[in-house]
Amino acid sequence: WGSQLEAGSFATSYIPTTSSQVTRAADQISLATSKFPYSSTAGTFIFDAVLGTGGSGLGLIDGGTSNNQISASATPTNTYTGFFVKSGGTTQADLFAIATASANSEVKLAGAWAANDFAYYTAGTQRGTDNAGSIPSVNNLRVGIDRANTYLNGHITSLVYIPRRLSNSELQ
């Protein structure tokens, strides 16, 4: 029984209240890589999201510190999208595209990785590649956050992880 009134343009998760107003804590999704078919040698992220007016984090696979990360982000405040890989504290790939994100709009992003083979696409267009770098040792997938611990202000329509590096034509 019960109801929830939404002031925004879309429904959010239920907030149980009694007699006083309650502020929502950030929805946080975290999953150990041992709980799904994660590959430590190659992979692909595919995101479809609707951005709000700020916040950039789409997803992050990390090793518990900022030294080992695979991250995807999109921010309307700086109008960019990006794909980032860091291993052993050293940046392996830092690929981004200017003017591909705007507030209250959909963004489609794909980032793929394998040793010495990184690629990044938005909306079917190649935004960057890097042919040098190693894959970080990671153990946790976090959704709605990026490498700078910035949470997404918006919602993720679809997140796909594939335990192999898709070809560039598949990413397109």
Backbone as a printed PyTorch tensor [residue, N CA C, xyz], in Angstrom:
tensor([[[  0.8370,  -1.1660,   0.0000],
         [  0.0000,   0.0000,   0.0000],
         [  0.8780,   1.2230,   0.0000]],

        [[  0.3270,   2.3820,  -0.3010],
         [  1.0640,   3.6330,  -0.2470],
         [  1.2270,   4.2490,  -1.6180]],

        [[  1.8380,   5.4030,  -1.6240],
         [  2.0810,   6.1080,  -2.8770],
         [  3.3020,   6.9990,  -2.7140]],

        [[  3.8080,   7.4700,  -3.8450],
         [  4.9430,   8.3820,  -3.8310],
         [  4.7220,   9.4230,  -4.9080]],

        [[  4.8020,  10.6920,  -4.5440],
         [  4.6340,  11.7910,  -5.4760],
         [  5.9980,  12.1660,  -6.0320]],

        [[  6.0900,  12.3040,  -7.3560],
         [  7.3440,  12.6790,  -8.0030],
         [  7.2460,  14.0880,  -8.5540]],

        [[  8.1840,  14.9500,  -8.1870],
         [  8.2190,  16.3130,  -8.7090],
         [  9.0140,  16.3830, -10.0040]],

        [[  9.8460,  15.3820, -10.2770],
         [ 10.6770,  15.3670, -11.4790],
         [  9.9420,  14.8280, -12.6880]],

        [[ 10.6860,  14.6640, -13.7740],
         [ 10.0860,  14.2240, -15.0300],
         [ 10.0780,  12.7040, -15.1960]],

        [[ 10.6640,  11.9570, -14.2370],
         [ 10.6450,  10.5030, -14.3180],
         [ 10.6090,   9.9080, -12.9120]],

        [[ 10.1670,   8.6670, -12.8260],
         [ 10.0400,   8.0000, -11.5280],
         [ 11.4060,   7.6370, -10.9640]],

        [[ 11.5290,   7.6980,  -9.6520],
         [ 12.7460,   7.2890,  -8.9640],
         [ 12.4110,   6.1410,  -8.0270]],

        [[ 13.4340,   5.5880,  -7.3850],
         [ 13.1920,   4.4690,  -6.4790],
         [ 12.4170,   4.9450,  -5.2440]],

        [[ 11.7100,   4.0150,  -4.6300],
         [ 10.8510,   4.2940,  -3.4860],
         [ 11.6560,   4.7790,  -2.2830]],

        [[ 11.1710,   5.8160,  -1.6090],
         [ 11.7740,   6.3300,  -0.3760],
         [ 10.7510,   6.1650,   0.7420]],

        [[ 10.9620,   5.2120,   1.6370],
         [  9.9900,   5.0360,   2.7190],
         [ 10.0460,   6.2130,   3.6960]],

        [[  8.9030,   6.8030,   3.9900],
         [  8.8090,   7.9110,   4.9400],
         [  7.6220,   7.6740,   5.8620]],

        [[  7.5940,   8.4060,   6.9360],
         [  6.4420,   8.3480,   7.8440],
         [  5.8510,   9.7420,   7.9390]],

        [[  6.2640,  10.5180,   8.9150],
         [  5.6510,  11.8330,   9.1110],
         [  6.5390,  12.9970,   8.6940]],

        [[  7.7670,  12.7480,   8.2460],
         [  8.6400,  13.8550,   7.8670],
         [  9.2840,  13.5860,   6.5050]],

        [[  9.7380,  14.6460,   5.8830],
         [ 10.3760,  14.5740,   4.5760],
         [ 11.7390,  13.9040,   4.6980]],

        [[ 12.1220,  13.1350,   3.6960],
         [ 13.4130,  12.4460,   3.6870],
         [ 14.1380,  12.7840,   2.3920]],

        [[ 15.4500,  13.0090,   2.4890],
         [ 16.2590,  13.2840,   1.3000],
         [ 16.8750,  11.9790,   0.8110]],

        [[ 16.8300,  11.7950,  -0.4910],
         [ 17.3510,  10.5810,  -1.1130],
         [ 18.8760,  10.5570,  -1.0490]],

        [[ 19.4190,   9.4250,  -0.6630],
         [ 20.8520,   9.1910,  -0.7810],
         [ 21.1100,   8.7420,  -2.2220]],

        [[ 22.3230,   8.8830,  -2.6870],
         [ 22.6640,   8.4680,  -4.0470],
         [ 22.4360,   6.9670,  -4.2090]],

        [[ 21.7660,   6.5880,  -5.3040],
         [ 21.6260,   5.1680,  -5.6160],
         [ 22.9870,   4.6740,  -6.0770]],

        [[ 23.5020,   3.6330,  -5.4460],
         [ 24.8170,   3.1140,  -5.7820],
         [ 24.7230,   1.6330,  -6.0910]],

        [[ 25.2400,   1.2630,  -7.2550],
         [ 25.2520,  -0.1370,  -7.6680],
         [ 26.6970,  -0.5770,  -7.7600]],

        [[ 27.0150,  -1.6710,  -7.0950],
         [ 28.3660,  -2.2080,  -7.1000],
         [ 28.2820,  -3.7310,  -7.1930]],

        [[ 29.1450,  -4.3180,  -8.0060],
         [ 29.1100,  -5.7630,  -8.2150],
         [ 30.5250,  -6.2750,  -8.4280]],

        [[ 30.9240,  -7.2780,  -7.6700],
         [ 32.2470,  -7.8820,  -7.8240],
         [ 32.3670,  -8.5200,  -9.2070]],

        [[ 33.5230,  -8.3750,  -9.8380],
         [ 33.7190,  -8.9610, -11.1650],
         [ 33.6550, -10.4840, -11.1330]],

        [[ 33.7900, -11.0750,  -9.9620],
         [ 33.6690, -12.5380,  -9.8400],
         [ 32.2150, -12.9930,  -9.9910]],

        [[ 31.2620, -12.0680,  -9.9490],
         [ 29.8340, -12.4010, -10.0280],
         [ 29.2980, -12.4070, -11.4620]],

        [[ 30.1240, -12.0550, -12.4450],
         [ 29.7050, -12.0920, -13.8460],
         [ 30.9160, -12.5110, -14.6840]],

        [[ 30.7250, -12.8320, -15.9620],
         [ 31.8330, -13.3610, -16.7640],
         [ 32.8310, -12.2830, -17.1970]],

        [[ 33.5590, -11.7240, -16.2320],
         [ 34.5450, -10.6840, -16.5090],
         [ 35.8100, -11.3060, -17.0820]],

        [[ 36.3750, -10.6660, -18.0920],
         [ 37.6500, -11.0950, -18.6650],
         [ 38.7420, -10.1350, -18.2160]],

        [[ 39.8290, -10.6580, -17.6970],
         [ 40.9310,  -9.8100, -17.2450],
         [ 41.8440,  -9.3900, -18.3990]],

        [[ 41.5730,  -9.8730, -19.6200],
         [ 42.4360,  -9.5620, -20.7560],
         [ 41.7950,  -8.6390, -21.7950]],

        [[ 40.4760,  -8.5690, -21.8330],
         [ 39.8060,  -7.7300, -22.8400],
         [ 38.3530,  -7.5260, -22.4390]],

        [[ 37.7430,  -6.4440, -22.9570],
         [ 36.3360,  -6.2080, -22.6590],
         [ 35.7830,  -5.0200, -23.4100]],

        [[ 34.4750,  -4.8440, -23.2770],
         [ 33.7750,  -3.7250, -23.9180],
         [ 32.6480,  -3.2570, -23.0090]],

        [[ 32.5420,  -1.9430, -22.8420],
         [ 31.4280,  -1.2720, -22.1820],
         [ 30.5600,  -0.6630, -23.2710]],

        [[ 29.2440,  -0.7890, -23.1660],
         [ 28.3250,  -0.0590, -24.0340],
         [ 27.2670,   0.5790, -23.1380]],

        [[ 27.1680,   1.9050, -23.1910],
         [ 26.2230,   2.6470, -22.3700],
         [ 25.2300,   3.3900, -23.2500]],

        [[ 23.9900,   3.4270, -22.8130],
         [ 22.9640,   4.3010, -23.3690],
         [ 22.3760,   4.9960, -22.1490]],

        [[ 22.4790,   6.3230, -22.0980],
         [ 22.0490,   7.0550, -20.9110],
         [ 21.4020,   8.3700, -21.2990]],

        [[ 20.5730,   8.8840, -20.4120],
         [ 20.0110,  10.2150, -20.5540],
         [ 20.6360,  11.0650, -19.4550]],

        [[ 21.3110,  12.1280, -19.8590],
         [ 22.0240,  12.9720, -18.9180],
         [ 21.0880,  13.9880, -18.2890]],

        [[ 21.3710,  14.3060, -17.0500],
         [ 20.6590,  15.3930, -16.3910],
         [ 21.4080,  16.6890, -16.6560]],

        [[ 21.4270,  17.5690, -15.6760],
         [ 22.0870,  18.8600, -15.8580],
         [ 23.4980,  18.8950, -15.2840]],

        [[ 23.9650,  17.8410, -14.7000],
         [ 25.3150,  17.7930, -14.1560],
         [ 25.6680,  16.3640, -13.8140]],

        [[ 26.8550,  16.1360, -13.3230],
         [ 27.2930,  14.7890, -12.9800],
         [ 27.6710,  14.0200, -14.2180]],

        [[ 28.6930,  13.1860, -14.1190],
         [ 29.2230,  12.5930, -15.3320],
         [ 29.4140,  11.0850, -15.3000]],

        [[ 29.3410,  10.4530, -14.1520],
         [ 29.7250,   9.0540, -14.0680],
         [ 28.7580,   8.0950, -14.7270]],

        [[ 29.2110,   7.3500, -15.7080],
         [ 28.3990,   6.2890, -16.3030],
         [ 28.7510,   4.9510, -15.6670]],

        [[ 30.0310,   4.6180, -15.6500],
         [ 30.4310,   3.3540, -15.0440],
         [ 31.9280,   3.2620, -14.8720]],

        [[ 32.3140,   2.3710, -13.9760],
         [ 33.7090,   2.2440, -13.6020],
         [ 33.9620,   0.8070, -13.1600]],

        [[ 35.0290,   0.2270, -13.6670],
         [ 35.5280,  -1.0340, -13.1220],
         [ 36.8570,  -0.6780, -12.4810]],

        [[ 37.0100,  -0.9840, -11.1970],
         [ 38.2380,  -0.5790, -10.5160],
         [ 38.7590,  -1.6750,  -9.5930]],

        [[ 39.9290,  -1.4050,  -9.0640],
         [ 40.5680,  -2.3380,  -8.1450],
         [ 40.5690,  -1.8430,  -6.7190]],

        [[ 39.6580,  -0.9390,  -6.3880],
         [ 39.5480,  -0.4280,  -5.0270],
         [ 40.3080,   0.8610,  -4.7930]],

        [[ 41.1640,   1.2460,  -5.7420],
         [ 41.8750,   2.5210,  -5.6520],
         [ 41.8180,   3.1960,  -7.0190]],

        [[ 42.3100,   4.4290,  -7.0710],
         [ 42.3350,   5.1440,  -8.3470],
         [ 43.5040,   4.7130,  -9.2300]],

        [[ 44.3350,   3.7770,  -8.7710],
         [ 45.4840,   3.3160,  -9.5500],
         [ 45.1210,   2.3550, -10.6690]],

        [[ 43.9810,   1.6640, -10.5560],
         [ 43.5660,   0.6740, -11.5530],
         [ 42.0950,   0.8850, -11.8750]],

        [[ 41.8110,   1.4090, -13.0860],
         [ 40.4390,   1.7780, -13.4330],
         [ 40.1850,   1.6550, -14.9290]],

        [[ 38.9430,   1.3430, -15.2490],
         [ 38.4010,   1.4770, -16.5980],
         [ 37.1100,   2.2670, -16.3990]],

        [[ 37.0040,   3.4490, -17.0240],
         [ 35.9320,   4.3680, -16.6870],
         [ 35.2940,   4.9770, -17.9320]],

        [[ 33.9710,   5.1980, -17.8580],
         [ 33.2370,   5.8940, -18.9170],
         [ 32.4520,   7.0380, -18.2820]],

        [[ 32.4490,   8.1870, -18.9580],
         [ 31.7520,   9.3510, -18.4040],
         [ 31.1930,  10.2320, -19.5190]],

        [[ 30.2260,  11.0470, -19.1370],
         [ 29.6310,  12.0270, -20.0510],
         [ 29.1110,  13.1770, -19.2070]],

        [[ 29.5050,  14.3910, -19.5360],
         [ 29.0640,  15.5240, -18.7480],
         [ 28.5180,  16.6460, -19.6280]],

        [[ 27.2960,  17.0720, -19.3580],
         [ 26.7380,  18.1790, -20.1280],
         [ 27.3170,  19.5370, -19.7310]],

        [[ 27.8670,  19.6540, -18.5200],
         [ 28.3980,  20.9440, -18.0830],
         [ 29.6640,  21.3120, -18.8540]],

        [[ 30.4570,  20.3200, -19.2360],
         [ 31.6600,  20.5720, -20.0380],
         [ 31.4950,  20.0390, -21.4580]],

        [[ 30.3180,  19.5750, -21.7940],
         [ 29.9580,  19.0120, -23.0990],
         [ 30.9990,  18.0310, -23.6440]],

        [[ 31.3070,  17.0030, -22.8590],
         [ 32.2170,  15.9810, -23.3580],
         [ 31.7670,  14.6040, -22.8990]],

        [[ 32.2690,  13.6010, -23.5930],
         [ 32.1590,  12.2110, -23.1740],
         [ 33.5690,  11.6500, -23.1560]],

        [[ 33.7960,  10.6070, -22.3640],
         [ 35.1460,  10.0870, -22.2970],
         [ 35.2400,   8.6360, -21.8670]],

        [[ 36.3720,   8.0390, -22.2350],
         [ 36.7100,   6.6690, -21.8810],
         [ 38.1540,   6.6970, -21.4030]],

        [[ 38.4120,   6.1040, -20.2200],
         [ 39.6930,   6.2630, -19.5480],
         [ 40.1390,   4.9240, -18.9650]],

        [[ 41.4270,   4.5970, -19.1270],
         [ 41.9970,   3.3730, -18.5530],
         [ 43.3020,   3.7380, -17.8490]],

        [[ 43.4220,   3.2730, -16.6130],
         [ 44.6220,   3.5140, -15.8100],
         [ 45.0590,   2.1890, -15.1970]],

        [[ 46.3520,   1.8760, -15.2810],
         [ 46.8860,   0.6300, -14.7210],
         [ 48.1570,   0.9350, -13.9390]],

        [[ 48.2230,   0.4580, -12.7040],
         [ 49.3950,   0.6770, -11.8750],
         [ 49.7010,   2.1480, -11.6330]],

        [[ 48.6650,   2.9840, -11.6350],
         [ 48.8390,   4.4040, -11.3970],
         [ 49.2180,   5.2020, -12.6360]],

        [[ 49.3550,   4.5360, -13.8020],
         [ 49.7420,   5.2000, -15.0370],
         [ 48.5870,   5.1620, -16.0370]],

        [[ 48.2820,   6.3100, -16.6330],
         [ 47.2260,   6.3780, -17.6350],
         [ 47.6290,   5.5640, -18.8590]],

        [[ 46.7370,   4.6590, -19.2820],
         [ 46.9690,   3.8200, -20.4550],
         [ 46.2230,   4.3670, -21.6720]],

        [[ 45.0200,   4.8810, -21.4590],
         [ 44.2140,   5.4720, -22.5280],
         [ 43.3580,   6.5740, -21.9150]],

        [[ 43.3480,   7.7300, -22.5280],
         [ 42.5170,   8.8560, -22.0890],
         [ 41.8740,   9.4300, -23.3460]],

        [[ 40.7330,   8.8720, -23.7030],
         [ 40.0620,   9.2050, -24.9570],
         [ 38.7900,   9.9810, -24.6380]],

        [[ 38.5770,  11.1100, -25.3040],
         [ 37.3840,  11.9040, -25.0350],
         [ 36.9440,  12.6320, -26.3030]],

        [[ 35.7300,  13.1130, -26.2760],
         [ 35.1660,  13.8570, -27.4030],
         [ 34.4540,  15.0950, -26.8720]],

        [[ 34.7610,  16.2230, -27.4300],
         [ 34.1260,  17.4840, -27.0500],
         [ 32.7930,  17.6250, -27.7940]],

        [[ 31.8180,  18.2370, -27.1470],
         [ 30.5230,  18.5910, -27.7380],
         [ 29.7060,  17.3860, -28.1780]],

        [[ 29.7550,  16.3080, -27.4060],
         [ 28.9040,  15.1550, -27.7200],
         [ 27.8620,  14.9140, -26.6410]],

        [[ 27.8380,  15.7530, -25.6020],
         [ 26.8770,  15.5710, -24.5120],
         [ 26.2030,  16.9010, -24.2020]],

        [[ 24.9110,  16.8530, -23.9690],
         [ 24.1990,  18.0520, -23.5430],
         [ 23.1230,  17.6580, -22.5390]],

        [[ 22.7080,  18.6050, -21.7260],
         [ 21.7300,  18.3460, -20.6660],
         [ 20.4230,  17.8280, -21.2490]],

        [[ 19.8130,  16.8890, -20.5420],
         [ 18.5250,  16.3020, -20.9010],
         [ 18.5330,  15.6410, -22.2720]],

        [[ 19.6860,  15.0780, -22.6390],
         [ 19.8030,  14.4020, -23.9270],
         [ 20.3440,  12.9910, -23.7350]],

        [[ 20.1410,  12.1740, -24.7510],
         [ 20.6300,  10.7990, -24.7380],
         [ 22.0680,  10.7660, -25.2360]],

        [[ 22.8740,   9.9220, -24.6240],
         [ 24.2390,   9.6980, -25.0810],
         [ 24.4470,   8.1950, -25.2100]],

        [[ 25.0780,   7.7830, -26.3090],
         [ 25.4340,   6.3800, -26.5330],
         [ 26.9430,   6.3160, -26.6350]],

        [[ 27.5420,   5.4790, -25.8120],
         [ 28.9900,   5.4190, -25.7050],
         [ 29.4410,   3.9700, -25.6850]],

        [[ 30.5370,   3.6730, -26.3780],
         [ 31.1390,   2.3360, -26.3430],
         [ 32.6360,   2.4910, -26.1620]],

        [[ 33.1770,   1.7820, -25.2060],
         [ 34.6160,   1.7690, -24.9730],
         [ 35.0820,   0.3300, -24.9220]],

        [[ 36.1820,   0.0410, -25.6200],
         [ 36.6840,  -1.3310, -25.6810],
         [ 38.1680,  -1.3520, -25.3380]],

        [[ 38.6010,  -2.4550, -24.7360],
         [ 39.9900,  -2.5390, -24.3110],
         [ 40.5480,  -3.9440, -24.4570]],

        [[ 41.8190,  -3.9770, -24.7780],
         [ 42.6700,  -5.1690, -24.7660],
         [ 44.0900,  -4.6050, -24.6890]],

        [[ 45.0660,  -5.4170, -24.3680],
         [ 46.4380,  -4.9220, -24.2780],
         [ 46.8370,  -4.2760, -25.5980]],

        [[ 47.3270,  -3.0510, -25.5210],
         [ 47.7790,  -2.2880, -26.6830],
         [ 46.6920,  -2.0710, -27.7330]],

        [[ 45.4190,  -2.0120, -27.2940],
         [ 44.3160,  -1.8810, -28.2480],
         [ 43.0710,  -1.3160, -27.5510]],

        [[ 42.9330,   0.0140, -27.5660],
         [ 41.8080,   0.6990, -26.9410],
         [ 41.0400,   1.4830, -28.0010]],

        [[ 39.7170,   1.5250, -27.8780],
         [ 38.9050,   2.3010, -28.8210],
         [ 37.7010,   2.8680, -28.1020]],

        [[ 37.2210,   4.0060, -28.6200],
         [ 36.1140,   4.7080, -27.9960],
         [ 35.2280,   5.3110, -29.0810]],

        [[ 33.9120,   5.0740, -28.9610],
         [ 32.9240,   5.5560, -29.9240],
         [ 31.7660,   6.2150, -29.1860]],

        [[ 31.1670,   7.2400, -29.7890],
         [ 29.8840,   7.7600, -29.3350],
         [ 28.9730,   7.8460, -30.5500]],

        [[ 27.7320,   7.4140, -30.3670],
         [ 26.7030,   7.4760, -31.4080],
         [ 27.1990,   6.9500, -32.7470]],

        [[ 27.9850,   5.8780, -32.7100],
         [ 28.4530,   5.2450, -33.9370],
         [ 29.6520,   5.8930, -34.5880]],

        [[ 30.2330,   6.9200, -33.9580],
         [ 31.3770,   7.6250, -34.5200],
         [ 32.6160,   7.3740, -33.6720]],

        [[ 33.7140,   6.9930, -34.3360],
         [ 34.9610,   6.7730, -33.6090],
         [ 35.4750,   8.1030, -33.0730]],

        [[ 35.7510,   8.1340, -31.7540],
         [ 36.2390,   9.3530, -31.1130],
         [ 37.7000,   9.2580, -30.7270]],

        [[ 38.2390,   8.0420, -30.6980],
         [ 39.6350,   7.9020, -30.3510],
         [ 40.0660,   6.4540, -30.2520]],

        [[ 41.3480,   6.2330, -30.5160],
         [ 41.9650,   4.9230, -30.3280],
         [ 43.3350,   5.1330, -29.6980]],

        [[ 43.8600,   4.0870, -29.1230],
         [ 45.1960,   4.1120, -28.5410],
         [ 45.7600,   2.7050, -28.7000]],

        [[ 46.9630,   2.6040, -29.2490],
         [ 47.5210,   1.2740, -29.5030],
         [ 48.6980,   0.9350, -28.6020]],

        [[ 48.7360,   1.5560, -27.4200],
         [ 49.7680,   1.2320, -26.4450],
         [ 49.1650,   1.2860, -25.0510]],

        [[ 49.4040,   0.2410, -24.2600],
         [ 48.9210,   0.2610, -22.8820],
         [ 48.5490,  -1.1160, -22.3850]],

        [[ 48.5320,  -1.2440, -21.0770],
         [ 48.1950,  -2.5250, -20.4430],
         [ 46.8260,  -2.4430, -19.7700]],

        [[ 46.3070,  -3.5880, -19.4020],
         [ 44.9900,  -3.7020, -18.7730],
         [ 45.1760,  -3.7370, -17.2560]],

        [[ 44.4000,  -2.9480, -16.5180],
         [ 44.5420,  -2.9240, -15.0610],
         [ 43.9810,  -4.1750, -14.3910]],

        [[ 44.4640,  -4.4350, -13.2060],
         [ 43.9190,  -5.4960, -12.3650],
         [ 42.7630,  -4.8940, -11.5720]],

        [[ 41.5460,  -5.3630, -11.8450],
         [ 40.3480,  -4.7970, -11.2290],
         [ 39.4790,  -5.9060, -10.6440]],

        [[ 38.5360,  -5.5270,  -9.7580],
         [ 37.6860,  -6.5430,  -9.1400],
         [ 36.2710,  -6.0820,  -8.8180]],

        [[ 35.9000,  -4.8690,  -9.2610],
         [ 34.5940,  -4.3390,  -8.8800],
         [ 34.0110,  -3.4530,  -9.9760]],

        [[ 32.7620,  -3.7060, -10.3330],
         [ 32.0280,  -2.8600, -11.2710],
         [ 31.1370,  -1.9270, -10.4690]],

        [[ 31.2190,  -0.6220, -10.7550],
         [ 30.3430,   0.3580, -10.1210],
         [ 29.5990,   1.1070, -11.2180]],

        [[ 28.3020,   1.2680, -11.0640],
         [ 27.4610,   1.8860, -12.0820],
         [ 27.0300,   3.2700, -11.6120]],

        [[ 27.0810,   4.2460, -12.5270],
         [ 26.6450,   5.6020, -12.2180],
         [ 27.6980,   6.4490, -11.5480]],

        [[ 28.9670,   6.0930, -11.7010],
         [ 30.0790,   6.8370, -11.1140],
         [ 31.2500,   6.7670, -12.0800]],

        [[ 32.1570,   7.7600, -12.0210],
         [ 33.3220,   7.7370, -12.8990],
         [ 34.6130,   7.7790, -12.0860]],

        [[ 35.7330,   7.9130, -12.7900],
         [ 37.0600,   7.8510, -12.1560],
         [ 37.3040,   8.9680, -11.1520]],

        [[ 36.5890,  10.0830, -11.2830],
         [ 36.7310,  11.2010, -10.3460],
         [ 35.7170,  11.0980,  -9.2080]],

        [[ 35.0480,   9.9400,  -9.0780],
         [ 33.9820,   9.7320,  -8.0960],
         [ 32.8550,  10.7360,  -8.2570]],

        [[ 32.5430,  11.0640,  -9.5040],
         [ 31.4250,  11.9430,  -9.8230],
         [ 30.2400,  11.0740, -10.1990]],

        [[ 29.1190,  11.2790,  -9.5260],
         [ 27.9250,  10.4770,  -9.7770],
         [ 27.1310,  11.0340, -10.9400]],

        [[ 26.4300,  10.1670, -11.6220],
         [ 25.5880,  10.5560, -12.7430],
         [ 24.3500,  11.2910, -12.2450]],

        [[ 24.0430,  12.4010, -12.8870],
         [ 22.7850,  13.1000, -12.6760],
         [ 21.9710,  12.8220, -13.9330]],

        [[ 21.1920,  11.7890, -13.9190],
         [ 20.4410,  11.3280, -15.0790],
         [ 20.1010,   9.8700, -14.8590]],

        [[ 19.9090,   9.1310, -15.9370],
         [ 19.6730,   7.6990, -15.7480],
         [ 20.2630,   6.8970, -16.8980]],

        [[ 20.6590,   5.6890, -16.5740],
         [ 21.2300,   4.7730, -17.5570],
         [ 20.0960,   3.9170, -18.0930]],

        [[ 19.8820,   4.0090, -19.3880],
         [ 18.8500,   3.2300, -20.0510],
         [ 19.3260,   1.8000, -20.2690]],

        [[ 20.6060,   1.6640, -20.6120],
         [ 21.1580,   0.3460, -20.8920],
         [ 22.6490,   0.3390, -20.6110]],

        [[ 23.1160,  -0.7250, -19.9970],
         [ 24.5430,  -0.9670, -19.7940],
         [ 24.8170,  -2.3920, -20.2250]],

        [[ 25.7580,  -2.5390, -21.1470],
         [ 26.1480,  -3.8620, -21.6130],
         [ 27.6440,  -4.0000, -21.3870]],

        [[ 28.0490,  -5.1130, -20.7870],
         [ 29.4630,  -5.4580, -20.6770],
         [ 29.6620,  -6.7380, -21.4840]],

        [[ 30.6550,  -6.7470, -22.3330],
         [ 30.9810,  -7.9240, -23.1400],
         [ 32.4060,  -8.3320, -22.7840]],

        [[ 32.6440,  -9.6050, -22.4270],
         [ 33.9640, -10.0290, -21.9600],
         [ 34.9730, -10.2860, -23.0880]],

        [[ 34.9240,  -9.4560, -24.1150],
         [ 35.9200,  -9.4780, -25.1910],
         [ 35.9560,  -8.0810, -25.7930]],

        [[ 37.0190,  -7.7830, -26.4810],
         [ 37.1220,  -6.4840, -27.1510],
         [ 36.4000,  -6.5930, -28.4840]],

        [[ 35.2910,  -5.8550, -28.6330],
         [ 34.6060,  -5.8370, -29.9090],
         [ 35.5000,  -5.1760, -30.9570]],

        [[ 35.3180,  -5.5640, -32.2030],
         [ 36.0600,  -4.9220, -33.2880],
         [ 35.5400,  -3.4900, -33.4600]],

        [[ 36.3240,  -2.6600, -34.1130],
         [ 35.8930,  -1.2830, -34.3330],
         [ 34.5970,  -1.2290, -35.1510]],

        [[ 34.4320,  -2.1140, -36.1140],
         [ 33.1900,  -2.1050, -36.8850],
         [ 31.9960,  -2.5060, -36.0200]],

        [[ 32.1860,  -3.4110, -35.0640],
         [ 31.1110,  -3.7740, -34.1270],
         [ 30.8030,  -2.6110, -33.1900]],

        [[ 31.8060,  -1.8690, -32.7670],
         [ 31.5960,  -0.7150, -31.8910],
         [ 30.7990,   0.3670, -32.6100]],

        [[ 31.0620,   0.5290, -33.8870],
         [ 30.3420,   1.5300, -34.6810],
         [ 28.8890,   1.1700, -34.7830]]])
